[in-house]
Coordinates of C-alpha atoms in Angstrom, one line a residue:
M11 CA -0.2 -0.4 -0.4
D12 CA 1.0 3.7 -1.3
V13 CA 0.0 6.0 1.5
M14 CA 3.5 7.3 2.3
G15 CA 2.8 10.1 -0.4
D16 CA -1.0 10.5 -0.1
K17 CA -0.4 11.6 3.9
A18 CA -2.2 15.4 4.1
T19 CA -5.2 14.4 2.1
L20 CA -5.9 10.8 3.9
F21 CA -6.2 13.7 7.3
E22 CA -8.4 16.4 4.9
T23 CA -10.9 13.8 3.6
G24 CA -11.2 13.5 7.5
R25 CA -9.8 9.6 8.4
F26 CA -8.3 10.6 10.4
V27 CA -8.4 13.2 14.0
Q28 CA -6.6 16.8 12.7
P29 CA -4.4 16.9 16.0
S30 CA -4.7 19.6 17.7
G31 CA -1.2 20.6 18.9
D32 CA 2.2 18.6 18.3
E33 CA 1.7 15.6 20.7
D34 CA -1.3 15.0 18.7
E35 CA 1.1 15.1 15.3
G36 CA 3.9 12.6 17.0
D37 CA 0.7 9.9 18.5
A38 CA -0.9 10.3 15.1
A39 CA 2.2 9.8 13.1
E40 CA 3.5 7.3 15.8
E41 CA 0.6 5.2 15.1
L42 CA 0.4 5.8 11.1
R43 CA 4.0 4.3 11.3
Q44 CA 2.7 0.9 13.5
R45 CA 0.3 0.1 10.7
L46 CA 2.4 0.6 8.3
A47 CA 4.8 -2.3 10.8
A48 CA 1.6 -4.0 11.1
E49 CA 0.8 -4.6 7.7
A50 CA 5.0 -6.2 6.4
G51 CA 4.2 -8.5 9.2
D52 CA 5.9 -7.5 12.2
V53 CA 4.1 -9.1 15.2
E54 CA 5.5 -6.4 17.4
A55 CA 3.5 -3.3 15.8
M56 CA 0.7 -5.2 15.7
S57 CA 0.6 -5.4 19.3
V58 CA 1.4 -1.9 20.5
L59 CA -1.5 -1.0 17.0
G60 CA -3.7 -2.7 18.9
A61 CA -2.9 -1.5 22.2
M62 CA -3.1 2.1 21.0
L63 CA -6.8 2.5 19.0
L64 CA -7.5 -0.1 23.0
R65 CA -6.5 2.7 24.6
R66 CA -8.2 5.3 22.0
G67 CA -11.4 3.3 22.3
D68 CA -11.7 1.9 18.9
L69 CA -12.5 -2.2 20.0
D70 CA -13.5 -3.1 16.5
G71 CA -10.0 -1.8 14.5
A72 CA -8.4 -2.6 17.8
E73 CA -8.9 -6.6 17.8
P74 CA -8.0 -8.2 14.6
H75 CA -4.6 -6.4 15.3
L76 CA -4.1 -7.6 18.8
R77 CA -5.5 -11.9 17.8
A78 CA -2.5 -11.9 14.8
A79 CA -1.0 -10.8 17.0
T80 CA -1.6 -13.4 20.5
A81 CA -1.8 -16.2 17.4
E82 CA 2.3 -15.3 17.4
G83 CA 2.7 -15.8 20.8
D84 CA 2.4 -12.1 21.7
R85 CA 1.7 -12.4 25.6
A86 CA 1.0 -7.8 25.5
A87 CA -1.2 -8.7 22.9
A88 CA -3.0 -11.8 24.7
N89 CA -3.8 -10.0 27.7
N90 CA -5.0 -6.4 26.1
L91 CA -6.6 -8.9 23.5
G92 CA -8.9 -10.2 27.5
V93 CA -9.0 -6.1 28.2
L94 CA -10.2 -6.3 24.7
L95 CA -13.0 -9.1 25.3
H96 CA -13.2 -7.5 28.6
Q97 CA -14.7 -4.9 28.3
R98 CA -17.4 -5.8 25.4
G99 CA -18.7 -8.1 28.1
Y100 CA -16.7 -11.6 27.8
A101 CA -15.6 -12.4 31.1
D102 CA -15.0 -16.1 30.3
E103 CA -13.3 -15.6 27.1
A104 CA -11.4 -13.5 28.2
A105 CA -10.1 -14.8 31.4
G106 CA -8.2 -17.4 29.2
W107 CA -6.4 -15.1 27.1
W108 CA -5.2 -13.5 30.2
R109 CA -4.5 -16.8 31.4
I110 CA -2.6 -17.2 28.2
A111 CA -0.8 -14.4 28.7
A112 CA -0.3 -14.8 32.7
V113 CA 1.4 -18.5 31.9
A114 CA 3.5 -16.4 29.9
G115 CA 5.2 -14.6 32.4
S116 CA 3.1 -11.3 31.5
A117 CA 2.6 -9.8 35.4
A118 CA -0.4 -7.2 33.2
A119 CA -2.5 -10.5 33.3
A120 CA -2.3 -12.0 36.0
H121 CA -2.9 -9.5 37.6
A122 CA -6.5 -9.4 35.7
L123 CA -7.1 -12.8 35.7
G124 CA -6.2 -12.7 39.4
R125 CA -9.0 -9.8 39.7
H126 CA -11.4 -11.8 37.9
H127 CA -11.5 -15.0 39.6
R128 CA -12.7 -12.3 42.8
E129 CA -15.0 -11.3 41.3
R130 CA -16.4 -14.9 40.8
G131 CA -15.6 -15.7 44.7
D132 CA -12.9 -17.5 44.3
E133 CA -10.0 -16.2 46.2
P134 CA -7.8 -18.5 45.7
A135 CA -7.8 -18.9 42.1
A136 CA -7.3 -15.2 43.1
E137 CA -4.7 -14.8 45.3
Y138 CA -2.8 -17.6 44.2
W139 CA -2.5 -15.1 40.3
L140 CA -2.5 -11.8 42.9
R141 CA 0.4 -13.4 44.4
Q142 CA 2.4 -13.6 41.1
S143 CA 1.0 -10.6 39.2
A144 CA 2.1 -8.5 43.1
E145 CA 6.0 -10.6 42.8
Q146 CA 6.4 -9.4 39.8
G147 CA 6.5 -6.2 41.0
H148 CA 3.3 -5.5 39.1
V149 CA 1.7 -2.3 41.7
L150 CA -2.1 -3.5 40.6
G151 CA -1.0 -6.8 41.6
A152 CA 0.2 -5.6 44.9
Y153 CA -2.1 -3.4 46.2
A154 CA -5.0 -5.8 44.9
L155 CA -3.0 -9.0 46.4
A156 CA -3.7 -6.9 49.4
D157 CA -7.5 -6.2 49.4
L158 CA -7.9 -9.5 49.0
L159 CA -5.2 -10.3 51.7
E160 CA -7.2 -7.4 54.6
H161 CA -10.5 -8.5 53.7
R162 CA -9.5 -11.9 55.1
A163 CA -7.9 -10.2 57.9
D164 CA -4.2 -12.0 56.6
A165 CA -2.2 -9.6 59.0
E166 CA 0.2 -9.9 55.2
F167 CA -0.9 -7.2 53.0
E168 CA 0.2 -4.6 54.7
R169 CA 3.9 -6.3 53.2
W170 CA 1.7 -5.4 50.1
L171 CA 0.0 -2.1 50.4
R172 CA 4.0 -1.3 51.5
A173 CA 5.0 -2.5 48.3
A174 CA 2.0 -1.1 46.2
A175 CA 3.0 2.3 47.7
E176 CA 6.8 2.4 47.6
R177 CA 6.0 2.4 43.9
G178 CA 3.7 5.5 43.8
H179 CA -0.2 4.0 44.3
R180 CA -1.1 6.5 46.0
E181 CA -4.7 5.2 47.3
A182 CA -2.6 2.3 49.0
A183 CA 0.1 4.7 50.7
Y184 CA -3.8 6.6 51.5
R185 CA -4.4 2.9 53.1
L186 CA -1.2 2.2 54.8
A187 CA -1.5 4.9 57.1
R188 CA -5.5 4.2 57.7
A189 CA -3.6 0.6 58.9
L190 CA -1.2 2.0 60.7
D191 CA -2.6 5.2 62.4
A192 CA -4.7 2.2 63.7
R193 CA -2.7 0.2 64.7
G194 CA -0.8 3.2 66.5
A195 CA -3.6 4.0 68.0
R196 CA -4.7 0.1 69.7
E197 CA -0.8 0.2 71.1
S198 CA -1.1 3.9 72.4
G199 CA 1.2 5.3 74.6
G200 CA 4.2 3.0 74.2
D201 CA 7.2 3.7 71.8
N202 CA 6.4 0.8 68.9
G203 CA 3.1 3.1 69.1
V204 CA 4.4 6.2 68.6
G205 CA 6.6 5.2 65.7
L206 CA 3.3 4.0 64.0
V207 CA 1.9 7.4 64.4
A208 CA 4.3 8.8 63.0
E209 CA 5.2 6.4 59.9
A210 CA 1.4 6.9 58.9
E211 CA 1.9 10.1 59.3
Q212 CA 4.8 10.2 56.0
W213 CA 1.7 7.9 54.4
Y214 CA -0.5 9.9 54.2
R215 CA 2.0 13.3 53.3
Q216 CA 3.0 11.3 50.3
A217 CA -0.6 10.5 50.1
A218 CA -2.1 13.7 50.2
A219 CA 1.3 15.3 47.7
R220 CA -0.6 13.0 44.6
G221 CA -3.7 14.6 45.0
H222 CA -5.7 12.0 47.5
R223 CA -8.3 14.5 49.2
R224 CA -8.9 12.4 51.7
A225 CA -5.1 11.4 52.9
A226 CA -5.3 15.5 52.7
L227 CA -8.1 15.7 55.4
H228 CA -6.1 13.2 57.6
L229 CA -2.7 14.9 57.5
G230 CA -5.3 18.6 58.3
A231 CA -6.2 16.2 61.6
I232 CA -2.8 15.5 62.5
L233 CA -1.6 19.0 62.1
E234 CA -4.5 20.6 63.4
K235 CA -4.1 18.1 66.2
R236 CA -0.4 18.8 66.6
G237 CA -1.1 22.4 66.8
E238 CA 0.1 22.9 63.4
L239 CA -2.7 25.4 62.3
Q240 CA -1.4 27.1 58.8
E241 CA 0.2 24.4 57.9
A242 CA -3.3 22.1 59.2
G243 CA -5.3 24.8 57.2
R244 CA -3.6 24.1 54.0
W245 CA -3.6 20.2 52.9
Y246 CA -7.6 20.8 53.9
L247 CA -7.6 24.0 51.6
T248 CA -6.1 21.4 48.8
S249 CA -8.7 18.2 50.1
A250 CA -11.8 20.6 50.7
K251 CA -10.8 22.2 46.7
D252 CA -10.8 19.0 45.6
G253 CA -14.5 18.2 46.4
E254 CA -13.8 16.6 50.3
P255 CA -16.9 18.0 52.6
R256 CA -15.4 17.2 55.7
A257 CA -12.2 18.9 54.7
A258 CA -14.6 22.2 53.6
C259 CA -16.0 21.6 57.4
A260 CA -12.5 21.3 59.1
L261 CA -11.3 24.3 57.2
G262 CA -14.8 26.4 58.5
F263 CA -13.9 25.1 61.8
L264 CA -9.9 27.2 61.7
L265 CA -11.2 29.7 59.9
R266 CA -13.7 30.7 62.7
D267 CA -11.4 30.4 65.2
A268 CA -8.8 32.7 63.8
G269 CA -12.0 34.9 64.2
D270 CA -13.1 34.5 60.3
S271 CA -16.7 34.0 60.6
D272 CA -17.5 35.3 57.4
S273 CA -14.7 32.9 55.3
A274 CA -16.2 29.7 58.2
A275 CA -19.3 30.3 57.4
A276 CA -18.3 30.2 53.3
W277 CA -17.1 26.6 53.6
W278 CA -19.5 25.5 55.9
L279 CA -22.1 26.4 53.4
K280 CA -19.8 23.7 51.0
A281 CA -20.1 22.0 52.8
A282 CA -23.5 21.9 53.6
Q283 CA -24.3 21.8 50.7
E284 CA -22.5 18.8 49.5
G285 CA -24.2 17.0 52.5
D286 CA -21.8 17.3 55.1
G287 CA -24.6 17.5 58.3
N288 CA -21.7 19.0 60.3
A289 CA -21.5 21.8 58.2
A290 CA -25.3 21.8 58.2
N291 CA -25.1 22.8 62.2
A292 CA -21.8 24.8 62.4
L293 CA -23.9 27.1 60.6
G294 CA -26.7 26.7 62.3
A295 CA -24.7 27.9 65.5
L296 CA -23.7 30.6 63.7
H297 CA -26.9 31.7 62.7
A298 CA -28.0 31.5 66.0
E299 CA -25.2 33.2 67.7
R300 CA -26.5 36.4 65.5
G301 CA -29.5 35.8 66.6
E302 CA -31.2 34.4 63.7
T303 CA -33.2 31.5 65.2
Q304 CA -35.2 30.5 61.8
T305 CA -32.4 30.2 59.1
A306 CA -31.0 28.4 62.1
E307 CA -33.9 26.0 62.4
R308 CA -33.5 25.4 58.2
W309 CA -30.3 24.6 58.8
Y310 CA -30.6 22.1 61.7
R311 CA -33.5 20.2 60.1
E312 CA -31.0 20.4 57.5
A313 CA -28.5 18.8 59.4
M314 CA -31.5 15.5 60.7
D315 CA -31.9 15.1 56.8
A316 CA -28.3 14.6 56.2
G317 CA -28.6 11.9 58.6
D318 CA -26.2 14.0 61.3
V319 CA -28.7 13.4 65.0
N320 CA -26.7 16.6 66.4
G321 CA -29.8 18.5 64.1
A322 CA -32.9 16.6 65.8
Y323 CA -30.1 17.1 69.3
N324 CA -29.5 21.5 68.1
L325 CA -33.1 22.2 67.9
G326 CA -34.3 20.5 70.5
L327 CA -31.9 23.1 72.8
L328 CA -33.3 26.1 70.6
C329 CA -36.7 25.5 70.9
A330 CA -35.6 24.9 75.0
E331 CA -34.1 28.8 74.4
Q332 CA -37.4 29.8 73.0
G333 CA -39.3 29.0 76.3
R334 CA -40.7 27.0 73.5
T335 CA -40.7 23.4 75.9
A336 CA -43.2 20.7 73.2
Q337 CA -41.1 21.7 70.1
A338 CA -37.9 21.3 72.5
E339 CA -39.0 18.0 74.2
Q340 CA -39.9 16.6 70.6
W341 CA -37.1 17.1 68.9
Y342 CA -35.1 16.1 72.2
R343 CA -36.8 12.2 72.2
R344 CA -35.8 12.5 68.5
A345 CA -32.7 12.7 68.5
A346 CA -32.3 10.3 71.6
Y347 CA -34.5 7.6 70.7
A348 CA -31.0 7.7 67.7
G349 CA -28.3 7.3 70.3
H350 CA -28.0 11.1 71.8
R351 CA -26.6 10.4 75.1
E352 CA -26.8 14.7 76.1
A353 CA -30.1 14.7 74.0
A354 CA -31.3 12.0 76.1
N355 CA -30.0 13.5 79.6
A356 CA -32.4 17.0 77.9
L357 CA -34.7 15.2 77.9
A358 CA -35.0 14.5 81.5
I359 CA -34.2 17.3 82.7
L360 CA -36.9 18.5 80.6
L361 CA -39.1 16.1 82.4
L362 CA -37.1 16.8 85.9
R363 CA -38.4 20.3 85.9
G364 CA -41.7 19.2 84.0
G365 CA -42.2 17.5 88.1
D366 CA -41.5 13.7 85.8
E367 CA -39.6 12.5 87.6
T368 CA -41.0 8.8 86.6
G369 CA -40.2 10.0 83.2
A370 CA -36.7 11.5 83.4
E371 CA -34.9 8.5 84.9
P372 CA -35.2 6.1 82.5
W373 CA -33.7 9.0 79.9
F374 CA -31.0 10.1 83.5
S375 CA -30.7 6.1 83.5
K376 CA -29.6 5.6 79.7
A377 CA -28.0 8.7 79.1
A378 CA -25.2 7.4 81.8
E379 CA -24.4 4.0 80.2
A380 CA -24.1 5.9 76.7
G381 CA -21.3 7.4 79.0
S382 CA -22.6 11.6 79.4
V383 CA -20.9 12.4 82.5
D384 CA -23.2 15.1 83.4
A385 CA -26.5 12.3 83.5
A386 CA -24.0 9.8 85.4
F387 CA -24.1 13.2 87.8
N388 CA -27.6 13.7 87.0
L389 CA -28.8 10.5 88.3
G390 CA -27.0 10.9 91.7
I391 CA -28.9 14.8 91.8
L392 CA -31.9 12.4 92.0
Y393 CA -30.7 9.2 94.4
A394 CA -29.4 12.0 96.7
G395 CA -33.0 14.2 96.5
R396 CA -34.6 10.3 97.6
G397 CA -32.0 9.5 100.2
E398 CA -31.0 7.1 99.0
D399 CA -27.5 7.8 98.9
A400 CA -25.3 4.5 98.7
A401 CA -27.3 4.5 95.3
A402 CA -26.6 8.3 94.8
L403 CA -22.6 7.3 95.9
R404 CA -22.5 5.1 93.1
W405 CA -23.3 7.1 89.9
Y406 CA -21.2 10.3 91.3
E407 CA -18.5 8.3 91.7
R408 CA -19.0 7.2 88.1
A409 CA -19.2 10.4 87.1
A410 CA -15.3 11.4 88.6
A411 CA -14.1 8.9 87.7
A412 CA -14.9 11.0 84.5
G413 CA -14.1 14.0 85.0
H414 CA -16.9 15.1 86.5
T415 CA -15.9 17.9 88.5
E416 CA -19.2 18.8 91.0
A417 CA -18.8 15.0 91.4
A418 CA -15.9 14.9 92.5
L419 CA -16.8 17.0 95.7
Q420 CA -19.8 15.5 96.8
V421 CA -18.3 12.1 96.4
G422 CA -15.5 14.1 98.6
I423 CA -18.5 15.7 101.1
A424 CA -19.3 11.6 101.1
R425 CA -16.3 10.5 102.3
L426 CA -15.6 13.5 104.4
R427 CA -18.9 11.9 106.5
E428 CA -18.0 8.7 106.6
G429 CA -14.9 9.3 108.3
D430 CA -12.1 8.5 105.0
E431 CA -10.5 11.6 105.0
P432 CA -7.3 10.2 102.7
E433 CA -10.5 9.6 100.3
A434 CA -12.6 12.3 100.6
E435 CA -9.4 14.6 100.2
R436 CA -8.2 12.9 96.9
Y437 CA -11.9 13.7 96.2
L438 CA -12.2 16.8 96.7
R439 CA -7.6 17.4 94.8
C440 CA -9.8 15.9 91.6
A441 CA -12.4 18.6 92.5
A442 CA -10.3 21.7 93.9
G443 CA -7.9 20.8 90.8
G444 CA -10.4 21.1 88.5
G445 CA -12.1 25.0 90.2
S446 CA -14.4 24.1 92.4
A447 CA -14.4 26.4 95.2
E448 CA -15.7 24.9 98.0
A449 CA -13.9 21.4 97.1
A450 CA -10.6 24.5 97.6
Y451 CA -12.7 25.7 101.0
R452 CA -13.2 22.6 102.1
L453 CA -10.0 21.0 101.2
A454 CA -7.9 23.5 102.5
A455 CA -10.6 22.6 106.2
V456 CA -8.8 18.9 105.7
L457 CA -5.8 20.3 105.8
D458 CA -6.2 23.0 108.2
A459 CA -7.4 21.0 110.9
R460 CA -3.7 18.8 110.7
R461 CA -2.0 21.8 111.9
P462 CA -1.4 22.2 115.5
P463 CA -3.8 24.9 117.3
V464 CA -2.4 28.2 117.6
P465 CA -3.5 30.6 120.6
T466 CA -6.4 33.3 119.1
H467 CA -7.8 35.8 119.9
E468 CA -11.2 36.8 118.7
L469 CA -9.9 38.7 115.3
G470 CA -8.6 35.6 114.7
E471 CA -4.9 36.6 115.2
S472 CA -1.9 34.1 116.5
L473 CA 0.2 35.1 119.4
Q474 CA 3.0 33.6 116.0
S475 CA 5.5 35.7 114.0
L476 CA 5.0 36.4 110.6
H477 CA 5.4 32.7 108.8
E478 CA 5.2 31.3 105.0
K479 CA 1.9 30.3 104.1
T480 CA 1.4 26.7 104.2
E481 CA -0.8 24.2 101.7
C482 CA -4.3 25.0 103.6
E483 CA -4.0 28.9 102.3
E484 CA -2.8 28.8 99.0
W485 CA -6.0 26.1 98.9
Y486 CA -8.1 28.7 100.5
E487 CA -6.9 31.5 98.5
R488 CA -8.2 30.0 95.6
A489 CA -11.3 29.4 96.7
A490 CA -12.0 32.9 98.0
S491 CA -10.5 34.3 95.2
Q492 CA -13.3 32.4 92.6
G493 CA -15.8 34.3 95.4
H494 CA -16.6 31.8 98.7
R495 CA -17.7 33.6 101.4
R496 CA -16.8 31.2 104.0
A497 CA -13.4 30.6 102.1
Q498 CA -12.4 34.8 102.4
V499 CA -13.3 35.0 105.6
R500 CA -10.1 32.1 107.2
V501 CA -8.1 34.0 104.2
G502 CA -8.8 37.6 106.8
M503 CA -8.5 35.3 109.6
L504 CA -5.0 34.1 108.0
A505 CA -3.7 37.1 107.3
A506 CA -4.8 39.1 110.7
A507 CA -3.2 36.3 112.4
R508 CA 0.4 37.2 110.0
G509 CA 0.1 40.8 111.1
D510 CA -1.6 42.0 107.6
V511 CA -4.6 44.0 108.4
V512 CA -4.8 45.7 104.9
E513 CA -5.0 42.5 104.1
A514 CA -7.1 41.0 106.6
A515 CA -9.8 44.0 106.0
R516 CA -9.5 43.1 102.1
W517 CA -10.2 40.1 102.3
Y518 CA -13.6 40.9 105.2
R519 CA -14.2 43.8 103.3
E520 CA -15.5 41.4 100.9
A521 CA -16.7 38.7 102.1
A522 CA -18.9 41.0 103.9
E523 CA -20.0 43.2 100.8
A524 CA -20.5 39.1 99.4
G525 CA -23.3 38.9 102.5
S526 CA -21.7 37.0 104.7
R527 CA -22.6 37.6 108.4
N528 CA -19.0 36.3 109.8
G529 CA -17.0 38.7 107.3
A530 CA -19.1 42.2 108.2
F531 CA -18.7 41.1 112.1
N532 CA -14.9 40.4 111.6
L533 CA -13.9 43.3 109.6
G534 CA -16.3 45.6 112.7
L535 CA -14.0 44.2 115.0
L536 CA -10.2 45.4 112.4
L537 CA -12.5 48.6 112.2
A538 CA -13.5 49.3 115.2
R539 CA -9.0 48.1 117.0
E540 CA -7.5 50.8 114.9
G541 CA -10.6 53.4 116.2
S542 CA -12.8 53.9 113.3
E543 CA -16.0 52.8 116.0
P544 CA -19.1 54.1 113.4
E545 CA -17.9 52.5 110.9
A546 CA -17.3 48.8 113.0
A547 CA -21.3 50.1 114.2
V548 CA -22.7 49.6 110.4
W549 CA -20.7 45.6 109.3
W550 CA -21.7 45.2 112.6
T551 CA -25.6 45.8 112.3
R552 CA -25.1 44.6 108.8
A553 CA -23.9 41.8 110.3
A554 CA -26.4 41.9 113.4
D555 CA -29.6 41.9 110.6
A556 CA -28.4 38.6 109.3
G557 CA -28.4 36.2 112.7
H558 CA -25.2 37.3 113.8
G559 CA -25.8 36.9 117.8
R560 CA -21.6 38.3 118.4
A561 CA -22.0 41.0 116.4
A562 CA -25.7 42.5 118.5
L563 CA -23.8 42.1 121.1
R564 CA -20.9 44.3 119.9
L565 CA -24.5 46.9 119.4
A566 CA -25.9 46.2 122.2
L567 CA -22.4 47.9 123.9
V568 CA -21.5 50.3 122.2
Y569 CA -24.6 52.1 122.4
A570 CA -24.3 51.2 126.4
R571 CA -21.3 52.7 126.4
R572 CA -22.6 55.7 124.1
G573 CA -25.3 56.3 126.7
E574 CA -28.2 55.3 124.7
L575 CA -29.6 52.8 126.6
A576 CA -33.0 52.0 124.6
E577 CA -31.3 50.9 122.1
G578 CA -27.7 49.3 123.7
Q579 CA -30.9 47.2 125.2
R580 CA -32.7 46.5 122.1
W581 CA -29.7 45.1 120.7
A582 CA -29.0 43.1 124.1
D583 CA -32.1 41.2 123.6
R584 CA -31.2 41.0 120.2
A585 CA -28.2 39.0 120.7
V586 CA -29.8 37.1 123.3
T587 CA -32.7 35.9 121.3
L588 CA -29.4 34.9 118.6
G589 CA -27.1 32.8 120.7
P590 CA -26.0 30.8 120.7
G591 CA -25.5 30.0 124.4
E592 CA -22.5 32.1 125.8
V593 CA -23.2 35.4 123.5
A594 CA -26.8 35.0 124.9
K595 CA -25.9 35.0 129.1
R596 CA -23.7 37.6 128.6
A597 CA -26.5 39.7 126.4
A598 CA -29.3 39.1 129.3
R599 CA -26.4 40.2 132.0
L600 CA -25.8 43.4 129.8
R601 CA -30.0 43.6 129.3
D602 CA -30.7 43.2 132.7
A603 CA -28.1 45.8 133.5
L604 CA -29.4 48.3 131.3
R605 CA -32.8 47.3 132.0
E606 CA -32.7 48.3 136.3
E607 CA -30.4 51.7 135.1
L608 CA -33.4 52.8 132.8
S609 CA -35.6 52.2 135.5
A610 CA -33.9 54.2 138.4

């Protein structure tokens, strides 16, 4: 065939697609060269030409060339003929040609044959041929073998995933990273676990660099957890741009935390529109914070429709905040029935506030058994209210073990009542460390009781010289700084014992102004000693009006000295009523003396 001189004419007739650039011209020229060689009987050219036409989708054009090359023993042609027949739907005939090529040493054919047997459910045959392919260094064969072995829970799958990943298979790199990550989590705490997690990160990085969007998502999550937010954001962005909605959602949270709520909303919107329920919830929360409750409700419903049970829970919260109790209960129930433990706890609280203790208890139990720490604590409160202290303590202990501060306080108080001071101290330390002012005060009191007694007068001032602060003083001060009134009074007394009158007055005043009658009384004593009896009387009056007997007695003495006997008698009578016993006796004697003086 003399076509070489007629090449331009062939292009112009449309029998060849006109190339759009140099590369296409090169491909067309190569195809023409292979065609001429094939027509001249070159077996390799027949095989190459058939492969070129097959790759282009020209099955009819490819088949005769591939069959001719296969008949001459070309194994690549046999493999490609199998591919062609498989595409035509002749799977069994395709397998026959793959077998011929595989036996002749074609790794690609062995891979295809292994895949064929796996699709037919013949796993032993699939493993045999996939292993043949993988051991010859075929990347897809190694990956397919790893997939089969992982399905059978054979630990060897990691070896072949690694082999495929090392040859550039990005899905293999991603799955190897996932496997290493999972093993690292199971072995967390040891050096091996740390090493596995570090290796997993490297494979995530390799897969992400090759464009694997889920690998980029996981890499971003690792970096975010480590505090490397800028790089985490870059990988989230890469993944989100590739269409991964979870990455868009995560990027939104990063931007929100950085103060850019508008950009965060844009990424959440993109993720929510792609069906990410978490992003829809985030949008709902954002609009709820802005007071846009209708828009918030719409997004919470979108989250719920996307299968995110948090949507129903958040709808319940929104309705509860608006006082729509019936609707709140409806949404809490929906989320609780779907297994949302905090919704179950919220539903129980709602029922309890409505007086339905019987209905609340099983929901508290369900939430607590599912791991809700707040529900466990609430069960403790419920049982304590019924006087079932042993049951209450069990739930308090459960919540305390999970880090619930107030539960730890309740266990500490219970242990103090039982006389188990070491255990009480342990729980009180946990609660105080968690920020409980009451626990800090009670812990300080336990430590304080162990100190040898120091003689004091009624101002709380010791007769010893200045000393360094003890641990109990530090806990008193922590509680006082959190507004604990009894702790403030005690810190004032300890300051007075050190001779620091200014510090003592500051703490007494803080306690008094917060409503502490002991703080008001002690502040009065301090002011009287410093020569400010009129101001002292103001604070004693406040303390006496709040029921402080000693303050009433002090006022009776002040008015008696001033010659205002009737007022003195009135406050003495008040002190007799308030007590305690010793004060009542002294006040009675003063009242009787004033009465005699008035009647004389």
